[in-house]
Coordinates of C-alpha atoms in Angstrom, one line a residue:
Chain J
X1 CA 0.0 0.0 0.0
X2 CA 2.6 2.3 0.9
X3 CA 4.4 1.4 -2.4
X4 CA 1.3 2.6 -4.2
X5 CA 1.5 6.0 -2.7
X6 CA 5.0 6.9 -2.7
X7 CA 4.4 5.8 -6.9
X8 CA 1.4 8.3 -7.0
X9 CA 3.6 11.3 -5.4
X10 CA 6.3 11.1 -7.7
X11 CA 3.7 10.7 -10.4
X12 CA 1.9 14.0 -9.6
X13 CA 5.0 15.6 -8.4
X14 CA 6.8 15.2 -11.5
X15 CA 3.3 16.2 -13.6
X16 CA 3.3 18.7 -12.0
X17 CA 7.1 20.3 -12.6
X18 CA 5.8 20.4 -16.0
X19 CA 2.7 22.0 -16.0
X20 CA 4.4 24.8 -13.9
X21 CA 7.6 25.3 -15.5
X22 CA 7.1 27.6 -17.9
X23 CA 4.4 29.8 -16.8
X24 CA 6.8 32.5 -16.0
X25 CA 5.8 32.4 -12.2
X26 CA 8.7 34.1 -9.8
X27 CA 7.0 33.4 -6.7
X28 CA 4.4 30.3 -5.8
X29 CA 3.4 31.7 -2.0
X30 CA 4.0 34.6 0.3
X31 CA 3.4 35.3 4.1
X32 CA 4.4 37.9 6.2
X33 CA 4.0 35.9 9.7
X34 CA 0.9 37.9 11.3
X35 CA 3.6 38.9 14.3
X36 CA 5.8 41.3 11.8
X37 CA 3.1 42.4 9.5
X38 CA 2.3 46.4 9.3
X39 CA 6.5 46.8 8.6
X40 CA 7.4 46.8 5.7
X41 CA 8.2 43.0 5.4
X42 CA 5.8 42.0 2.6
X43 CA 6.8 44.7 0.4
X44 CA 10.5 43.8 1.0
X45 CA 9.3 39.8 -0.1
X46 CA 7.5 41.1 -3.3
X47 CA 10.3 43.1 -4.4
X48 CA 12.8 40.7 -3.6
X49 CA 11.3 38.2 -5.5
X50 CA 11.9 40.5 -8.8
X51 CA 15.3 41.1 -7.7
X52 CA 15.8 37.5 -8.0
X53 CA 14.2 37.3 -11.8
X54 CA 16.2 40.3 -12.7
X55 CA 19.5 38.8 -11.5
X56 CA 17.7 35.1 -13.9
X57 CA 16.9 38.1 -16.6
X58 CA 13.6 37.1 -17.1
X59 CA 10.2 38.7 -16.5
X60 CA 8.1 37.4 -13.6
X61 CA 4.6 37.4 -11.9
X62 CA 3.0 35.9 -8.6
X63 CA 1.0 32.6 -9.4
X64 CA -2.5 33.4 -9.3
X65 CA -4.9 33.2 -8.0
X66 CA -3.6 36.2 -4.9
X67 CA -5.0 36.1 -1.3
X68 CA -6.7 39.4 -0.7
X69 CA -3.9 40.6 1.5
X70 CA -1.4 39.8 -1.4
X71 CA -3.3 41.4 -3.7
X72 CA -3.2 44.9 -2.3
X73 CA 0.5 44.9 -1.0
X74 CA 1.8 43.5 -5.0
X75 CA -0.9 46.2 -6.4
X76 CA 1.0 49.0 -3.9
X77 CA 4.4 47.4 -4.7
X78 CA 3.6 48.0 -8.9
X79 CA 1.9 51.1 -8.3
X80 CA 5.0 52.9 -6.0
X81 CA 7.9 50.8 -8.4
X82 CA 6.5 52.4 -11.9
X83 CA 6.1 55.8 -10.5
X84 CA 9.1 56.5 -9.5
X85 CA 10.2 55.3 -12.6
X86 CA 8.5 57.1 -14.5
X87 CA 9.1 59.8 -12.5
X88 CA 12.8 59.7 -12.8
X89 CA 13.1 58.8 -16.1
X90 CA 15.0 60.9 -19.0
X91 CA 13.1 60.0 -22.2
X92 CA 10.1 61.6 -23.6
X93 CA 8.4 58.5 -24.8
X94 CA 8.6 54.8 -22.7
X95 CA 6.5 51.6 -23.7
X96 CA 5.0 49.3 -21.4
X97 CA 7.7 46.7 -22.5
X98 CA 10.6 49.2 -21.6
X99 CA 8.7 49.4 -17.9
X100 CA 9.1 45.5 -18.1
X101 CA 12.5 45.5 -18.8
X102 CA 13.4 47.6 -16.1
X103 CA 11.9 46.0 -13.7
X104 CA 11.0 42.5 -14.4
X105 CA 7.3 42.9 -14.1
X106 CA 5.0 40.8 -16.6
X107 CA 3.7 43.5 -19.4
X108 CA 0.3 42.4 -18.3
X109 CA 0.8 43.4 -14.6
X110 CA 2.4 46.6 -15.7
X111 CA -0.8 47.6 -17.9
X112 CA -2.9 46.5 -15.3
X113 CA -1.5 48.9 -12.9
X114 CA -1.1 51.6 -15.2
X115 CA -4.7 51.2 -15.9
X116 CA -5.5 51.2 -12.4
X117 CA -3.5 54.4 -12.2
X118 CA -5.5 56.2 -14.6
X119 CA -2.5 56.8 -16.9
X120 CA -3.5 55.0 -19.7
X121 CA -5.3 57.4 -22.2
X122 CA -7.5 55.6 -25.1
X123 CA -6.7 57.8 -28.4
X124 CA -7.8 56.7 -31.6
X125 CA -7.8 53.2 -30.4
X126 CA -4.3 53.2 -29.4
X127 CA -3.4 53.2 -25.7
X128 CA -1.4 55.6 -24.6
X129 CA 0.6 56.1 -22.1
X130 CA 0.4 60.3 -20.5
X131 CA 1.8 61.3 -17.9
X132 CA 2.2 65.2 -16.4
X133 CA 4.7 64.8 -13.5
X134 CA 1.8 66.7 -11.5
X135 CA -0.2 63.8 -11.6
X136 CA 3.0 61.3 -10.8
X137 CA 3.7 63.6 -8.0
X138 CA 0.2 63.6 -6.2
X139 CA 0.3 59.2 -6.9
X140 CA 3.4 59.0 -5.4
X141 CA 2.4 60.5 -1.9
X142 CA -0.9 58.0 -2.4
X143 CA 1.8 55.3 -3.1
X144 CA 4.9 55.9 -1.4
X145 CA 8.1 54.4 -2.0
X146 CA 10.7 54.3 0.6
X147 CA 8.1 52.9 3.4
X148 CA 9.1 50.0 5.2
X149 CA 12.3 47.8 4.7
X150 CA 14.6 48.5 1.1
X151 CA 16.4 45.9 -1.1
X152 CA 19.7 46.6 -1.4
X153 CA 20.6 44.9 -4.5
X154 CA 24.4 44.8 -3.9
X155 CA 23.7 42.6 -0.8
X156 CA 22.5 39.9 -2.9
X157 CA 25.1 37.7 -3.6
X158 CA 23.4 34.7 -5.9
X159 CA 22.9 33.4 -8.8
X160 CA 20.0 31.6 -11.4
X161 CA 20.8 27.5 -10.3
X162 CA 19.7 27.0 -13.8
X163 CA 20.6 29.1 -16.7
X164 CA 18.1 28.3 -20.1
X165 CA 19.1 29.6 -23.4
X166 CA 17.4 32.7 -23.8
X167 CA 16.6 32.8 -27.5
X168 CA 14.2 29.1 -26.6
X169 CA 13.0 31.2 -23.0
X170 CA 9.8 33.2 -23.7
X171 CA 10.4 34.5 -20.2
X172 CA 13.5 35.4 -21.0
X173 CA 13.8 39.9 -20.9
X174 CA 16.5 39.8 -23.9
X175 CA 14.0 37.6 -25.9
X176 CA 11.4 40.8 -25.3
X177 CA 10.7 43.0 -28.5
X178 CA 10.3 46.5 -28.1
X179 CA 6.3 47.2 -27.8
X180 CA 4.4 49.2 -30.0
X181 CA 2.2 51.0 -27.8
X182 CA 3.9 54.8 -27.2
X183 CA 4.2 58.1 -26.0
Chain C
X1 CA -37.9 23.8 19.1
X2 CA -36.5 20.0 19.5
X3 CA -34.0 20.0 22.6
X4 CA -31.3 17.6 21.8
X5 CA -27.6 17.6 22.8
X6 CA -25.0 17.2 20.2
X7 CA -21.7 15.7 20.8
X8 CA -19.9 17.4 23.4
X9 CA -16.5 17.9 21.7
X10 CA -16.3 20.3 18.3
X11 CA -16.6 18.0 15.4
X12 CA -12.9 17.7 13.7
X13 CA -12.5 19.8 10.9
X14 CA -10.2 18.0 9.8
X15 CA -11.5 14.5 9.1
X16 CA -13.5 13.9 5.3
X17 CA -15.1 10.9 7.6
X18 CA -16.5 14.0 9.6
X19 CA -20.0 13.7 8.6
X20 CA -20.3 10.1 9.1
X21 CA -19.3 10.8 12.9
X22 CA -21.6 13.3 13.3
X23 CA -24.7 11.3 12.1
X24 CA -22.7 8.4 14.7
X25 CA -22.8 10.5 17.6
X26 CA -26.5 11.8 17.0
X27 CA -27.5 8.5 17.4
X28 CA -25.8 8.1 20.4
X29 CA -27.1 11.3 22.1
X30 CA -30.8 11.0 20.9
X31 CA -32.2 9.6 23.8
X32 CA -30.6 12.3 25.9
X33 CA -32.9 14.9 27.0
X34 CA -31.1 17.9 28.7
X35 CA -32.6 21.4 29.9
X36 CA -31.2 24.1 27.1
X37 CA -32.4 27.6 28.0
X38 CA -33.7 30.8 25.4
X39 CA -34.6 28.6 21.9
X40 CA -30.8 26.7 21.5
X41 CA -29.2 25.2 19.8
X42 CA -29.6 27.3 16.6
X43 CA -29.2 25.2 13.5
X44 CA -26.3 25.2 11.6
X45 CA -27.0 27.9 8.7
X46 CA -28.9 29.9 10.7
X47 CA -28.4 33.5 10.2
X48 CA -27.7 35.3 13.6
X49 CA -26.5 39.5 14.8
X50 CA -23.9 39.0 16.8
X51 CA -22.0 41.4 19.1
X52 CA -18.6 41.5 16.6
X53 CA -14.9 41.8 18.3
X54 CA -15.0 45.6 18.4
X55 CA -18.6 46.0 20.1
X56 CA -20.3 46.6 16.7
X57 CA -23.2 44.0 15.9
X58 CA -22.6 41.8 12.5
X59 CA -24.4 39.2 10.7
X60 CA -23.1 36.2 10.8
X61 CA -23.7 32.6 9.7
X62 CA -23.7 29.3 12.3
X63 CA -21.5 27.1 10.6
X64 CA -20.9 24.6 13.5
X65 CA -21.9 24.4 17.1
X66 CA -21.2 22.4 20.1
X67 CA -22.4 22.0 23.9
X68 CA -21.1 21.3 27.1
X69 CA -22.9 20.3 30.4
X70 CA -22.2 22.1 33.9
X71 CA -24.8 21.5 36.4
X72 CA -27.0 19.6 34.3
X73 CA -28.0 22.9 31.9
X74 CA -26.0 22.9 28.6
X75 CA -24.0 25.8 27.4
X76 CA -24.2 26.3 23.7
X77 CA -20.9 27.6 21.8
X78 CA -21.5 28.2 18.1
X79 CA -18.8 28.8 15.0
X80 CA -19.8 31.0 13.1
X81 CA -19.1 33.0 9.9
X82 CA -19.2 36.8 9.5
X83 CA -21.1 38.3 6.8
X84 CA -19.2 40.2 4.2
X85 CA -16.1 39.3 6.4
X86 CA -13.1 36.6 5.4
X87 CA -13.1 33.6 6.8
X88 CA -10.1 34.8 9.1
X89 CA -12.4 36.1 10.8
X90 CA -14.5 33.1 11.6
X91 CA -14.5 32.3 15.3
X92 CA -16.1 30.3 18.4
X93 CA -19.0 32.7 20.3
X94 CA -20.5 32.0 23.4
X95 CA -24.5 32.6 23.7
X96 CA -23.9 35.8 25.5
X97 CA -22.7 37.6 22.5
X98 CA -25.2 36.6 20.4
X99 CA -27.5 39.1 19.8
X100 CA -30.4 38.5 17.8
X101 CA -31.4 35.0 16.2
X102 CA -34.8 35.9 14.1
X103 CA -35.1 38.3 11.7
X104 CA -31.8 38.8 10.9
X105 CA -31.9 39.8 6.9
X106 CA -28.4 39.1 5.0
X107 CA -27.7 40.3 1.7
X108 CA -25.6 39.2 -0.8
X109 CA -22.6 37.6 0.7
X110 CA -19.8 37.9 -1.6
X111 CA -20.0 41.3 -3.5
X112 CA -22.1 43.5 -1.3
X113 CA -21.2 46.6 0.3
X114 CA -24.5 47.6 2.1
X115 CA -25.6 45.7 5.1
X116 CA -29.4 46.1 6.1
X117 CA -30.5 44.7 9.3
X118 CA -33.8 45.6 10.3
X119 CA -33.9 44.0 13.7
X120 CA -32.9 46.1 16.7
X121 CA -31.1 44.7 19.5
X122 CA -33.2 41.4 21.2
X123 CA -31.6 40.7 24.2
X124 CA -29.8 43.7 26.1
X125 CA -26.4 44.0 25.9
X126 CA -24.7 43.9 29.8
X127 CA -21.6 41.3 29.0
X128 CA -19.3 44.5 28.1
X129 CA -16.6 42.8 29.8
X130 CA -17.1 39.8 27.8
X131 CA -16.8 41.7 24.8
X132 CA -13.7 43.7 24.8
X133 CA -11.9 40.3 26.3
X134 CA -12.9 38.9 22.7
X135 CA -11.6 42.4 21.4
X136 CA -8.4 41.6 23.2
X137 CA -7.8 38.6 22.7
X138 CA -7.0 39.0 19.3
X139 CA -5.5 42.7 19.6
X140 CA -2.8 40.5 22.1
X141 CA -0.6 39.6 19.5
X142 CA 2.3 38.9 21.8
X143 CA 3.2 37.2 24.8
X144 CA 5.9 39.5 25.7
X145 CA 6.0 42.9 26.1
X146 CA 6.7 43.8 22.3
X147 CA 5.1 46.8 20.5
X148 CA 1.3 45.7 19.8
X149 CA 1.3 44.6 16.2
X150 CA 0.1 41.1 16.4
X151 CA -2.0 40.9 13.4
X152 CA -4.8 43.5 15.3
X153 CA -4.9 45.4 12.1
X154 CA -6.9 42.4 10.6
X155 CA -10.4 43.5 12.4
X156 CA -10.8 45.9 10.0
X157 CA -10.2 44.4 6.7
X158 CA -13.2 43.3 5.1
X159 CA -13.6 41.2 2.2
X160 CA -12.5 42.4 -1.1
X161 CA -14.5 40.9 -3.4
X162 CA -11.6 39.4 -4.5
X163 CA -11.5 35.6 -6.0
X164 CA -9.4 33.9 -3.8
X165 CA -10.6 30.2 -5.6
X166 CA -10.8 31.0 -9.2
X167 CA -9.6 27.9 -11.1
X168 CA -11.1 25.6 -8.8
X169 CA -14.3 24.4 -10.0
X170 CA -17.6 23.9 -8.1
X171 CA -17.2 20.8 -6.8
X172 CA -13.4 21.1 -5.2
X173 CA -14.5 24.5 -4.0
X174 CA -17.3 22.8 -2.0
X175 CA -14.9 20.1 -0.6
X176 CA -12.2 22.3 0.3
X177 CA -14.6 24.5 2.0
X178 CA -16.2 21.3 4.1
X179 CA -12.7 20.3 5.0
X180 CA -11.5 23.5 5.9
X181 CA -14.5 25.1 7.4
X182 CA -13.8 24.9 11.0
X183 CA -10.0 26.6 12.3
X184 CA -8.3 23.2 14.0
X185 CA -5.9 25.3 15.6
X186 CA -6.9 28.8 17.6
X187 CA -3.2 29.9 18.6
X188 CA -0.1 29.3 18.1
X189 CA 3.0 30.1 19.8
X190 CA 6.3 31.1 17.8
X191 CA 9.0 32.7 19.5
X192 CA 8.2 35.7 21.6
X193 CA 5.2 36.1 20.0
X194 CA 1.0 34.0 20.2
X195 CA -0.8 34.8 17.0
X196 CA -4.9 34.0 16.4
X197 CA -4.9 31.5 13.7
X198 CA -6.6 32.3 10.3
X199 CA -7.4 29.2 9.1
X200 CA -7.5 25.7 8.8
X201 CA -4.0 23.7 8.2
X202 CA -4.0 19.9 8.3
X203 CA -1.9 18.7 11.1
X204 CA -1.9 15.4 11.9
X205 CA -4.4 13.7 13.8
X206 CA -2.0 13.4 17.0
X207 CA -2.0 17.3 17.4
X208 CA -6.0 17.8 17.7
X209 CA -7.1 14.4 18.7
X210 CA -10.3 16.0 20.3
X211 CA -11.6 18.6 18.3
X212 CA -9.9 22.2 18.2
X213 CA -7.0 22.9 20.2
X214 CA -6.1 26.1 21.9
X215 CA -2.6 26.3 21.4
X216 CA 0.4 25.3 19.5
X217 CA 4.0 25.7 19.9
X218 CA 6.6 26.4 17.2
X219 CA 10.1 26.5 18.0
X220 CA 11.0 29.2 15.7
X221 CA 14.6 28.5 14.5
X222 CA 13.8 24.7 13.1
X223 CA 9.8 25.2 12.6
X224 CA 9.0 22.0 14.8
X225 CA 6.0 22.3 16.8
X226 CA 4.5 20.8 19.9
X227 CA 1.4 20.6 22.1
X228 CA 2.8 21.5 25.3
X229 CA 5.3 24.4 26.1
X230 CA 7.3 22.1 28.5
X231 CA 8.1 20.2 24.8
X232 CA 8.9 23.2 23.6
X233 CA 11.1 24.0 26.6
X234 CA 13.2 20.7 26.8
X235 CA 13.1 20.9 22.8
X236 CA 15.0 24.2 22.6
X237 CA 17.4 23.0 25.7
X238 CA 19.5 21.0 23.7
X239 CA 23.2 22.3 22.7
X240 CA 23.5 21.9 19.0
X241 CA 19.5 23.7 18.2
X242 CA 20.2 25.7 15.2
X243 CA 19.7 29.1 15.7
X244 CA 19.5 30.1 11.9
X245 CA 17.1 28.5 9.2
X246 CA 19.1 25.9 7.2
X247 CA 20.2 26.8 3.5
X248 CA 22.7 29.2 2.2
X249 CA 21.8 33.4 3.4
X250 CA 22.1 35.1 0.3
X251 CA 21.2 38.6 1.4
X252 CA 22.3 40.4 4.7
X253 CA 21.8 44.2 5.2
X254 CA 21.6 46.1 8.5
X255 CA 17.9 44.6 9.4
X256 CA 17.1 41.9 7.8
X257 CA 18.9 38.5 6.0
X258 CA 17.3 36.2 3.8
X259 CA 18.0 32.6 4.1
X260 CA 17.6 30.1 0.2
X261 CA 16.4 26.9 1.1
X262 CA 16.0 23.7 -1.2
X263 CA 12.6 22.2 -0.5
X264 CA 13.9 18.7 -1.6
X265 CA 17.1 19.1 0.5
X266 CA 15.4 20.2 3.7
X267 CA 12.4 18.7 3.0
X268 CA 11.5 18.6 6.8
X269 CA 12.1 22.0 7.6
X270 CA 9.9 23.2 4.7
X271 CA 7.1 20.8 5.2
X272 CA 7.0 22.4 9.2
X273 CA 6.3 25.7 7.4
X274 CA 4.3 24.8 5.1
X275 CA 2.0 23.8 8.4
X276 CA 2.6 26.6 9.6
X277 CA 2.1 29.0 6.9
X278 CA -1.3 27.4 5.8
X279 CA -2.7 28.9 9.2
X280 CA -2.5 31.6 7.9
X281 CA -3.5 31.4 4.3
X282 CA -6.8 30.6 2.9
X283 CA -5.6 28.0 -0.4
X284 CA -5.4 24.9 -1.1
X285 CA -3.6 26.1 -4.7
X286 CA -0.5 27.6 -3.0
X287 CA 0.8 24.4 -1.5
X288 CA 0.5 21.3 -3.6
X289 CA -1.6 19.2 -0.8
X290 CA -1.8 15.7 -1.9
X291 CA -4.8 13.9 -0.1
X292 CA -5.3 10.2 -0.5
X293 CA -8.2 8.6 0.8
X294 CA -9.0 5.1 0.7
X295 CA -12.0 3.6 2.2
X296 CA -12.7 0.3 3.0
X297 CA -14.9 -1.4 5.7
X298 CA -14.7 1.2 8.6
X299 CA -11.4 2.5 8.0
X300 CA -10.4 6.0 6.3
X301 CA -7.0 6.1 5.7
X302 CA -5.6 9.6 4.6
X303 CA -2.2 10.7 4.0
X304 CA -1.3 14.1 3.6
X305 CA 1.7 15.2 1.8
X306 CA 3.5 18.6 1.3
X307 CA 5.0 18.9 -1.8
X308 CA 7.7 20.9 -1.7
X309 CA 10.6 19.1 -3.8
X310 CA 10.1 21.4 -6.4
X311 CA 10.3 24.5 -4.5
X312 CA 12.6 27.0 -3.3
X313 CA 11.9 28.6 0.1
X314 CA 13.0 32.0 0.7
X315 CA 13.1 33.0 4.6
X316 CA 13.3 36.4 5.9
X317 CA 14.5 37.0 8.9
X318 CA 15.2 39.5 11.4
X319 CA 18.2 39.3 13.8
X320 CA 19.6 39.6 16.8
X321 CA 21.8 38.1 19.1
X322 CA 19.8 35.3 20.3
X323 CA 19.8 34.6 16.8
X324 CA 17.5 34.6 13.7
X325 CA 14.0 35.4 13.9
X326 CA 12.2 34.7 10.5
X327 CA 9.1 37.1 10.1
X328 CA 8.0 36.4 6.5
X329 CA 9.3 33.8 3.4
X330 CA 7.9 33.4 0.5
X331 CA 8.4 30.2 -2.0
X332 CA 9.2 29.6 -6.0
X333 CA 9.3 27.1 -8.6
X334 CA 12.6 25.7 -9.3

């Protein structure tokens, strides 16, 4: 009998490497313990979990479905991380997949939030992008930045234990396009 | 109404045979008439006001309920479900703090924002110091005399509206819920700090052999837990306890170091967590639970397993110099 199970774990728990593998998940479940919640600690989870698929070059997203909890700290963690690029950076004209580049957050999370936002502007069919730094600067104190605990990135000392080639990785950020949408 | 005394102990949440022991155990009782006072016991999925944790009055649903007997009168304590609410909130409630049990009108569950309840206040309210001990008791957080942050925020997050279960399908959704409805565990001890439990999490049998316990305890530096604190005591006494979580720490800054941990390599250490982390998380999606039941002639066999050989743990902790403190982790596919 106990033969039987130990077959029927390995069965499922090989199945299921594969179904998951290339979903482009970076993180499968996240818990602040209840005693150190309200500091910071979740937000420094979330955003270590993208320093991780920057340092693997890929793009990543939290499996779904998210707990209501996780939901509104990664919704505050997109919201504060594009604004303050946005808000910094040089260029007059940035596409949703240069946001994704920079900071390894799935395209579709990064429109989502945008959207959420209210920075996405429907023109002639065509989303766009607009952004006065007014309107950054009055998000930003709704979604600030610097609260809690930081990542220091040059603390991390690791590396990817696997390395794919990027050109076969879909979720790999050099096999990214530029996107079309503008301004 | 009928008066009839249910088994005494809360039925086991955690046990699929759960319904067969229930129907078991009203045979048993049936001939047993006992004096119940004021219209109890409520049925389960009765809708109810109840005097909530902060003093306000809620709806709420019965969603289990059991008695005891002192001085041959039986005391009625229900489980029930808030309204609107999560099911963190979901909690044991003695008759006192029950408020009204007719008339109570509920709207939509899931999705609603406005709560109408036309029925003023039954019974009066005199058990104020009752009430703020339930207020406390969850406002506590700690054991020691840490800042107050133990998870008191909770109270006043209400449901989202947010699908928590999308992807499952009906018929899971049910079964997870029937499983999972009742909290097995009400507080657990880890480190310096006793939390309120959020949910369910399937501990073996041998940690809740009667029904809901009241507390666990969790030696935070290798995740093992025990029933007793003298366990916990004689457990931590030894020499060589680890006072780090295994695993290679791949960040350190001035607060905080995070610890990389193979789920196949310290498969014990991450199966401890995952126990512990499901108290506090509402899915049966996150952690790949494997349930096997086989039933035969009398017998129900189940066998849970974590799955966790294809993850990698990430631990946070916190440190000082009695050591490290984890406060958070959060897992990924290999």
């Amino acid at each position: 009998m106990s033969f039987n199970y130990f077959d029927l774990a390995m069965l499922c728990s090989q199945g299921n490497m594969h179904r998951y593998s290339d979903l482009g998940y970076n993180l499968a479940c996240i818990l602040t313990f209840p005693s150190a919640q309200r500091q910071g600690f979740g937000k420094f989870l979330i955003s270590f979990s993208y320093e991780l698929s920057k340092k693997e070059e890929k793009v990543g997203s939290p499996e779904k479905p998210l707990s209501d909890l996780g939901a509104v700290s990664y919704k505050s963690y997109w919201a504060s991380t594009l604004l303050v690029l946005l808000r910094s950076f040089p260029g007059q004209q940035v596409s949703i997949m240069d946001l994704t580049k920079m900071t390894s957050i799935l395209a579709d999370d990064v429109a989502a939030t945008l959207q959420m936002l209210g920075l996405l502007q429907r023109i002639d069919d065509t989303a766009v992008l607009c952004c006065p730094p007014d309107v950054i600067d009055a998000l930003i104190e709704k979604y600030p930045h610097n609260s809690g605990v930081p990542v220091d990135p040059s603390q991390l000392h690791w590396a990817p234990l696997y390395v794919t080639d990027p050109r076969k990785d879909k979720w790999s950020i050099k096999a990214k396009k530029d996107g079309s949408d503008v301004s | 109404m009928k008066k009839k005394s249910k088994s005494s102990a809360p039925a086991n949440a955690g046990q699929t045979s759960a319904k067969k022991q229930k129907k078991e155990n009203d045979k048993v009782v049936d001939g047993v008439e006992l004096v119940s006072s004021g219209g109890h016991p409520l049925s389960i999925g009765h809708n109810i006001m109840v005097r909530y944790r902060d003093g306000s009055h809620r709806t709420a649903k019965v969603i289990e309920r059991s008695s005891c007997i002192e001085n041959a009168a039986i005391t009625w304590q229900y489980y029930v479900h808030y309204h609107q609410f999560n099911r963190r909130m979901d909690e044991w409630i003695d008759v006192s703090r029950i408020v009204a049990t007719e008339g109570v009108i509920v709207e939509d569950d899931h999705h609603g924002h406005a709560k109408s309840v036309t029925h003023s206040a039954e019974h009066s309210s005199s058990e104020n110091a009752n009430d703020e001990a339930a207020d406390h008791h969850r406002a506590q957080g700690e054991v020691n005399s840490a800042p107050s942050i133990g998870g008191s925020q909770v109270t006043t997050i209400a449901e989202l509206g947010y699908d928590e279960h999308e992807g499952l399908d009906e018929a899971s959704l049910l079964e997870h819920e029937e499983i999972t409805k009742v909290k097995n565990i009400r507080n657990v001890v880890f480190g310096k700090y006793k939390m309120e439990c959020w949910y369910f999490s399937p501990f073996p049998k041998e940690f809740h052999p009667k029904g809901p316990v009241d507390c666990l305890y969790f030696c935070e530096f290798t995740f093992r837990f025990f029933r007793t604190k003298n366990e916990l005591v004689r457990y931590q006494s030894h020499a060589n306890l680890p006072r780090h979580p295994p695993g290679n720490e791949i960040y350190r800054d001035s607060r905080v170091s995070m610890f990389e941990l193979d789920g196949a390599v310290e498969k014990i250490y991450c199966q401890n967590l995952c126990y512990f982390a499901k108290l506090f998380l509402d899915h049966k999606v996150y952690m790949v639970v494997f349930l096997f039941i086989v039933k035969s002639n009398w017998i129900t066999v189940q066998t849970l397993y974590w799955d966790v050989d294809p993850f990698l743990f990430y631990v946070l902790c916190t440190f000082d110099d009695r050591g490290f403190h984890p406060v958070g982790f959060f897992s990924k596919e290999k």
